[in-house]
Amino acid sequence: MLQQKVSSLAGLRAGIALILTTSLLLFLWTPSISAQSRQAQTSNVVAYTCGDLHTNHCYATMYWPGSMQGEKTDIRIEPITCGCNGFLNAELWVQSSSGCSPNCWVEAGIKNETGYGYTFYFWADQRPGQGYYNHYMNSIDQGDIGHSTTFYIFKIGTNTWQVSKTLAGVNGCTALCSASWTNYSTNNSMAANYITLGDELAGSSGASSPNIHFTYNYWYNGSWHPQGSGNPGAELVGSGLVPPPDDPPFAYWVNGQVGGPTGGDLVTYCC
Amino acid sequence: MKKLAVVLVIVIALVFGSLFLVVSSGLDVGHAQQSQSLQVHTSSTPGSSVMGLPAITPHIQVTSSLTSSSTPSPTYSLDDAIHYVTTHPMPDALITGSKPVIVKAVFLSSQEVSKLMKGESTGVPNGTLLCYIELQGTFTFSGGSGTPVIYHTGVEVFDAYTGNLLIAGGQ
């Protein structure tokens, strides 16, 4: 009888200890949940001053001056959210300030824009004297996320530039991948003299993206060359460069290494 | 013996607590993945191999004889396209001055559309049927380095079969 009482008392003690310990663990865990929730809420209400859909946008980009015939980069695809009144892009541009007013370019990347609610691939061109056209391509697919997509923009003829989106050789999508595509910017006589890559942000609130990596950054002059810091004038350009933290969108080179043997790792994020 | 029992209880609590954390985290991850999935691919978004932004809703059934042809007839009318363009702002374009006027609305092959756009490639085979809408007005687009570009002819091009907006711009 006594033995039974002792035994049930020990069981009771064990139960109480279990509840107390679990409560302690939950107590320790709860603040981190709250902090994450607060962070999520805060990120939803970040305001910025980046004009509207059409003008006064904000950029966090890498600028590479110099004549060339193209570029390619691997963009690690992440969903861009836009409960916003503008858009957020992660992209690359091949541009010309020579013989164009104000400039000419071919661009490609991913985008989310007010009114659509999902991230899609796009490319666009502004040709000398020929107009500006935006090409809306396919949406990103589940398998693309966290994997790299290679974007190419390079000259393949007198007035033709190839624009491609394809699976990356390193960390490329393996299943549930969106379709690759190749288009052409035709009747385009621009003499490209600078490259940019990074983020473009329009509007005043609601856009965001996790870290988006731009790796394997190469430029083209008939053959491919990794981007490096040796190109005079190469610099990060924009309002949101880190360090120091400033207005969104943000961009930085991993380990402060600009370019490198395989073109470096530029990271952008917002907001 | 008593100490051993206490230690045993703590170990059990830690094991259960850890299990609870793992299960909870797993639920969070599952939820996040579900949210991400919904954001990436909902019923209103095009499939990953379908090009263009959802725009005009197809409602004309293509007959079997037409589907076997290389250029199937459109699944919507020109009036549908005109209605869409007049009721939806052109993406990425700032319209200033008077309201743009549609001056051309026509179904054409991709090759013919390309000619109307000063040689701009449409990204689809030459024989593909497209819907070309041309407007007159003042259209401002954001430039590659933040400097806007302005055109007085606006263009929107739709896939004649899916109704998706493939191209928008100005010249």
XYZ file of C-alpha atoms in Angstrom:
442
model
C 0.000 0.000 0.000
C 2.763 2.355 1.109
C 4.760 1.306 -1.875
C 1.829 2.160 -4.141
C 1.510 5.640 -2.575
C 5.210 6.335 -2.986
C 5.015 5.170 -6.546
C 2.030 7.371 -7.425
C 3.682 10.334 -5.686
C 6.796 9.845 -7.794
C 4.614 9.695 -10.895
C 2.907 12.912 -9.919
C 6.282 14.577 -9.350
C 7.471 13.375 -12.726
C 4.357 14.760 -14.384
C 4.747 18.162 -12.720
C 8.426 18.263 -13.648
C 7.544 17.414 -17.235
C 4.947 20.207 -17.427
C 7.306 22.733 -15.803
C 10.200 21.857 -18.107
C 7.999 21.971 -21.218
C 6.588 25.316 -20.067
C 10.129 26.613 -19.579
C 11.081 25.509 -23.091
C 7.955 27.093 -24.560
C 8.653 30.300 -22.620
C 12.160 30.420 -24.045
C 10.879 29.724 -27.549
C 7.947 32.181 -27.595
C 9.968 35.438 -27.682
C 11.736 34.287 -30.847
C 8.368 33.636 -32.519
C 7.155 37.055 -31.466
C 10.317 38.655 -32.772
C 9.888 36.895 -36.137
C 6.258 37.975 -36.308
C 7.189 41.545 -35.497
C 9.910 41.453 -38.147
C 7.441 40.105 -40.708
C 4.931 42.775 -39.809
C 7.598 45.448 -39.954
C 8.801 44.275 -43.346
C 5.262 44.612 -44.661
C 5.071 48.275 -43.805
C 8.475 49.441 -44.965
C 8.061 52.693 -46.842
C 10.450 54.028 -49.460
C 10.564 56.887 -51.917
C 11.026 55.342 -55.344
C 8.678 57.349 -57.550
C 5.854 55.530 -59.281
C 5.580 52.813 -61.920
C 7.174 55.044 -64.513
C 9.697 57.475 -63.066
C 12.129 58.221 -60.205
C 12.929 54.599 -59.427
C 15.532 53.400 -56.921
C 18.390 51.144 -57.942
C 20.948 49.005 -56.188
C 23.153 47.904 -59.028
C 26.686 47.095 -60.031
C 27.989 49.281 -62.851
C 30.647 47.978 -65.241
C 31.797 50.545 -67.831
C 33.525 49.570 -71.050
C 32.728 48.485 -74.586
C 31.622 44.879 -74.925
C 29.161 42.706 -76.768
C 27.196 41.185 -73.941
C 26.980 39.733 -70.487
C 25.656 36.716 -68.655
C 24.871 36.072 -65.039
C 23.286 33.400 -62.863
C 20.419 34.785 -60.807
C 19.328 32.641 -57.889
C 15.563 32.794 -58.244
C 13.527 33.835 -55.217
C 9.886 34.886 -55.072
C 9.500 38.648 -55.152
C 6.446 39.830 -53.248
C 4.551 42.899 -54.282
C 1.525 43.909 -52.294
C 2.900 47.132 -53.600
C 2.089 50.157 -55.687
C 4.998 49.729 -58.087
C 7.331 46.884 -58.914
C 10.552 45.191 -57.908
C 12.973 43.689 -60.446
C 16.170 41.669 -60.178
C 17.877 41.856 -63.548
C 20.800 42.613 -65.825
C 21.160 45.300 -68.468
C 23.481 45.730 -71.432
C 23.384 49.433 -72.199
C 24.669 52.101 -74.539
C 25.034 55.806 -73.937
C 26.548 56.275 -77.366
C 24.305 57.334 -80.259
C 21.146 56.924 -78.193
C 19.084 59.508 -76.398
C 18.909 59.131 -73.464
C 20.302 55.602 -73.803
C 19.598 52.215 -75.357
C 19.573 48.865 -73.701
C 18.551 45.227 -73.572
C 17.472 43.931 -70.150
C 16.268 40.616 -68.711
C 15.371 39.221 -65.312
C 12.531 38.563 -62.892
C 9.854 40.906 -61.722
C 6.718 41.305 -59.635
C 4.446 44.227 -60.288
C 1.298 45.712 -58.832
C -1.792 43.999 -60.195
C -0.147 40.616 -60.884
C 0.837 39.069 -57.558
C 3.432 36.596 -58.789
C 7.010 36.660 -60.015
C 7.590 36.352 -63.728
C 10.453 36.433 -66.202
C 10.725 39.296 -68.640
C 13.012 40.992 -71.068
C 12.877 44.384 -72.763
C 14.771 46.496 -75.247
C 15.104 50.135 -76.161
C 16.610 50.225 -79.649
C 18.176 53.249 -81.333
C 15.303 55.085 -83.028
C 13.110 51.979 -82.955
C 11.126 52.141 -79.730
C 10.857 50.447 -76.353
C 9.237 47.035 -75.946
C 8.661 44.945 -72.826
C 8.265 41.180 -73.343
C 6.346 39.347 -70.645
C 7.550 35.764 -70.431
C 6.629 32.860 -68.143
C 6.105 32.783 -64.391
C 8.701 31.309 -62.076
C 7.852 27.773 -61.052
C 8.205 26.035 -57.694
C 11.379 24.220 -58.717
C 13.097 27.442 -59.772
C 13.123 28.800 -56.229
C 16.491 28.672 -54.546
C 18.118 27.563 -57.799
C 20.037 29.576 -60.347
C 18.889 30.604 -63.784
C 21.421 31.803 -66.327
C 20.494 34.920 -68.286
C 22.405 35.750 -71.448
C 22.339 38.996 -73.415
C 24.920 39.043 -76.196
C 25.417 40.148 -79.763
C 25.123 37.416 -82.397
C 24.965 39.470 -85.600
C 25.300 42.977 -86.975
C 22.077 44.227 -85.403
C 20.874 41.258 -83.382
C 21.224 40.491 -79.684
C 20.295 37.133 -78.230
C 18.367 37.148 -74.945
C 18.096 33.786 -73.203
C 16.930 32.286 -69.963
C 18.237 28.799 -69.274
C 19.054 26.339 -66.493
C 22.289 27.217 -64.728
C 25.170 24.751 -64.832
C 25.740 25.196 -61.099
C 22.787 24.985 -58.682
C 20.355 24.843 -61.589
C 16.767 23.752 -61.219
C 16.256 19.969 -61.405
C 12.488 19.442 -61.127
C 9.330 21.509 -61.526
C 11.346 24.020 -63.514
C 9.903 26.766 -65.672
C 10.573 26.548 -69.388
C 13.778 28.005 -70.799
C 13.530 30.431 -73.698
C 15.578 32.294 -76.272
C 14.441 35.536 -77.862
C 16.197 38.137 -79.995
C 16.449 41.886 -79.867
C 16.398 42.486 -83.604
C 17.098 45.559 -85.715
C 19.132 46.818 -82.760
C 22.291 48.708 -83.753
C 23.324 49.881 -80.278
C 27.018 50.038 -79.454
C 26.978 48.747 -75.889
C 29.368 50.452 -73.505
C 28.248 49.539 -70.014
C 26.738 46.701 -68.035
C 24.565 46.912 -64.959
C 23.025 44.238 -62.779
C 20.980 44.369 -59.610
C 17.588 45.566 -58.376
C 15.180 48.232 -59.591
C 12.416 49.338 -57.227
C 9.385 51.490 -58.069
C 6.696 52.877 -55.790
C 6.500 53.720 -52.110
C 5.687 50.525 -50.154
C 4.907 46.834 -50.129
C 7.613 45.225 -52.286
C 10.108 42.779 -50.858
C 12.489 39.990 -51.750
C 14.869 37.771 -49.829
C 18.542 37.724 -50.747
C 18.973 37.268 -54.493
C 22.450 36.175 -55.592
C 24.031 37.187 -58.893
C 26.881 34.764 -59.543
C 29.027 33.716 -62.506
C 29.025 37.262 -63.837
C 30.770 37.363 -67.204
C 31.155 39.889 -70.001
C 31.489 39.071 -73.685
C 33.653 40.278 -76.561
C 33.485 37.170 -78.724
C 34.477 35.050 -75.720
C 33.395 35.141 -72.086
C 35.433 36.789 -69.302
C 34.682 36.856 -65.564
C 33.882 40.245 -64.116
C 36.590 41.632 -61.855
C 37.489 44.719 -59.933
C 40.147 45.707 -62.452
C 37.711 47.455 -64.744
C 38.210 51.204 -64.071
C 35.016 52.845 -62.849
C 33.356 49.601 -61.812
C 31.292 50.403 -58.755
C 28.127 49.731 -56.851
C 25.598 52.397 -57.747
C 22.349 53.285 -56.026
C 20.735 54.566 -52.872
C 20.641 51.329 -50.919
C 24.185 50.063 -50.826
C 25.547 48.284 -47.789
C 27.489 49.137 -45.822
C 26.241 51.551 -44.667
C 22.561 50.629 -44.566
C 20.465 53.181 -46.363
C 17.247 53.223 -48.373
C 16.103 50.130 -50.272
C 16.813 48.237 -52.412
C 20.147 46.987 -51.082
C 23.190 45.415 -52.694
C 26.594 44.179 -51.560
C 29.352 41.866 -52.705
C 29.856 38.760 -50.576
C 33.036 39.207 -48.505
C 33.478 42.588 -50.193
C 34.978 40.748 -53.160
C 34.051 42.591 -56.363
C 33.848 40.027 -59.134
C 36.519 37.370 -59.083
C 37.748 34.258 -60.894
C 34.132 33.201 -61.551
C 32.570 36.663 -61.522
C 31.880 37.014 -57.800
C 28.652 36.970 -55.833
C 26.546 40.127 -55.767
C 23.623 40.018 -53.352
C 20.541 42.211 -53.498
C 17.532 42.357 -51.217
C 14.593 44.476 -50.410
C 13.137 46.092 -48.242
C 17.667 6.825 -6.690
C 15.600 9.992 -6.259
C 18.228 11.996 -8.155
C 18.167 9.456 -10.923
C 14.394 9.800 -11.201
C 14.651 13.606 -11.467
C 17.337 13.372 -14.134
C 15.222 10.849 -15.988
C 12.205 13.172 -15.863
C 14.260 16.105 -17.186
C 15.630 13.982 -20.012
C 12.128 12.878 -20.953
C 10.931 16.479 -20.823
C 13.771 17.597 -23.044
C 13.052 14.812 -25.513
C 9.345 15.691 -25.620
C 10.151 19.400 -25.785
C 12.554 18.825 -28.676
C 10.005 16.698 -30.459
C 7.470 19.462 -29.948
C 9.884 22.018 -31.385
C 10.708 19.860 -34.366
C 7.059 19.168 -35.118
C 6.185 22.837 -34.681
C 9.034 23.925 -36.944
C 7.975 21.341 -39.473
C 4.478 22.763 -39.484
C 5.900 26.244 -39.980
C 8.054 25.103 -42.865
C 5.096 23.321 -44.400
C 3.023 26.446 -44.044
C 5.745 28.615 -45.520
C 6.150 26.274 -48.459
C 2.427 26.283 -49.009
C 2.300 30.076 -48.918
C 5.247 30.298 -51.266
C 3.591 27.813 -53.578
C 0.410 29.824 -53.619
C 2.309 32.967 -54.374
C 4.300 31.393 -57.149
C 1.620 29.447 -58.868
C -2.038 30.110 -58.274
C -4.957 29.324 -60.512
C -4.814 32.887 -61.840
C -1.155 32.677 -62.861
C -0.032 31.214 -66.150
C 1.765 27.901 -66.233
C 5.510 28.012 -66.256
C 5.702 27.314 -69.967
C 2.877 29.660 -70.905
C 4.195 33.008 -72.058
C 2.660 36.370 -71.254
C 0.574 38.000 -68.568
C -3.065 36.914 -68.164
C -5.220 39.513 -69.935
C -8.149 38.796 -72.279
C -10.364 35.871 -71.286
C -10.837 33.416 -74.171
C -14.469 32.492 -74.742
C -14.755 31.471 -78.390
C -14.385 27.729 -78.774
C -11.979 26.694 -81.478
C -13.509 23.947 -83.585
C -11.620 20.730 -84.237
C -11.096 21.588 -87.901
C -9.500 24.872 -86.903
C -7.272 23.382 -84.259
C -5.690 21.198 -86.924
C -4.655 24.252 -88.951
C -1.271 25.881 -88.399
C -2.900 29.188 -87.466
C -5.964 28.541 -85.303
C -8.573 31.258 -85.209
C -8.639 33.562 -82.197
C -10.494 32.604 -79.039
C -11.803 36.148 -78.527
C -12.996 38.987 -80.734
C -11.365 42.283 -81.613
C -14.083 43.974 -79.574
C -12.902 41.943 -76.557
C -9.343 43.132 -77.135
C -10.433 46.748 -77.561
C -12.534 46.527 -74.412
C -9.567 45.103 -72.487
C -7.157 47.784 -73.677
C -9.560 50.618 -72.951
C -10.301 49.326 -69.452
C -6.789 48.316 -68.361
C -3.796 50.635 -68.182
C -0.806 49.629 -70.276
C 1.705 47.975 -67.915
C 4.735 50.086 -67.033
C 3.465 53.083 -69.035
C 2.583 56.480 -67.674
C -0.163 58.084 -69.743
C -0.140 61.864 -69.797
C -2.284 64.337 -71.689
C -5.493 63.237 -73.324
C -6.732 59.647 -73.139
C -5.014 57.427 -75.730
C -7.028 56.580 -78.816
C -6.945 53.145 -80.457
C -5.989 53.650 -84.100
C -5.457 50.032 -85.134
C -6.840 46.730 -83.831
C -6.181 43.671 -85.929
C -5.341 39.978 -85.866
C -2.109 39.401 -87.777
C 0.662 36.872 -88.094
C 3.689 37.318 -85.894
C 5.763 38.261 -88.932
C 3.376 41.074 -89.865
C 3.238 42.318 -86.277
C 7.026 42.431 -86.185
C 7.051 44.694 -89.260
C 4.586 47.082 -87.582
C 6.943 47.262 -84.587
C 9.939 48.344 -86.674
C 11.433 44.883 -86.797
C 10.999 44.043 -83.107
C 10.952 40.289 -82.625
C 7.708 38.958 -81.131
C 9.375 35.887 -79.654
C 6.943 33.484 -81.345
C 7.134 31.754 -84.761
C 6.352 33.863 -87.834
C 3.042 32.126 -88.534
C 1.589 32.495 -85.031
C -1.577 34.555 -84.932
C -1.407 37.600 -82.681
C -3.668 40.505 -81.807
C -2.046 43.895 -82.436
C -3.458 47.048 -80.841
C -1.951 50.437 -81.627
C -2.775 53.596 -79.719
C -1.983 57.268 -80.115
C -1.194 59.253 -76.974
C 1.760 60.121 -74.759
C 3.389 57.078 -73.161
C 6.288 57.338 -70.722
C 8.371 54.295 -69.786
C 11.142 54.045 -67.209
C 14.564 54.128 -68.812
C 17.432 51.754 -68.233
C 19.293 54.246 -66.051
C 16.288 55.938 -64.543
C 15.836 58.395 -67.404
C 12.324 57.994 -68.830
C 11.664 57.488 -72.530
C 8.580 59.016 -74.148
C 6.665 57.789 -77.200
C 3.440 58.886 -78.900
C 2.561 55.506 -80.346
C 1.695 52.810 -77.846
C 1.492 49.124 -78.742
C 0.045 46.075 -77.032
C 0.338 42.580 -78.496
C -1.727 39.632 -77.304
C -1.595 35.917 -78.037
C -4.674 35.253 -80.196
C -5.235 31.895 -78.537
C -4.487 32.395 -74.825
C -5.410 36.083 -74.684
C -2.215 36.730 -72.718
C -0.389 40.022 -73.073
C 2.966 39.242 -74.691
C 4.402 42.671 -75.447
C 3.739 46.279 -74.478
C 5.698 49.342 -75.430
C 5.977 52.385 -77.613
C 7.695 53.673 -80.730
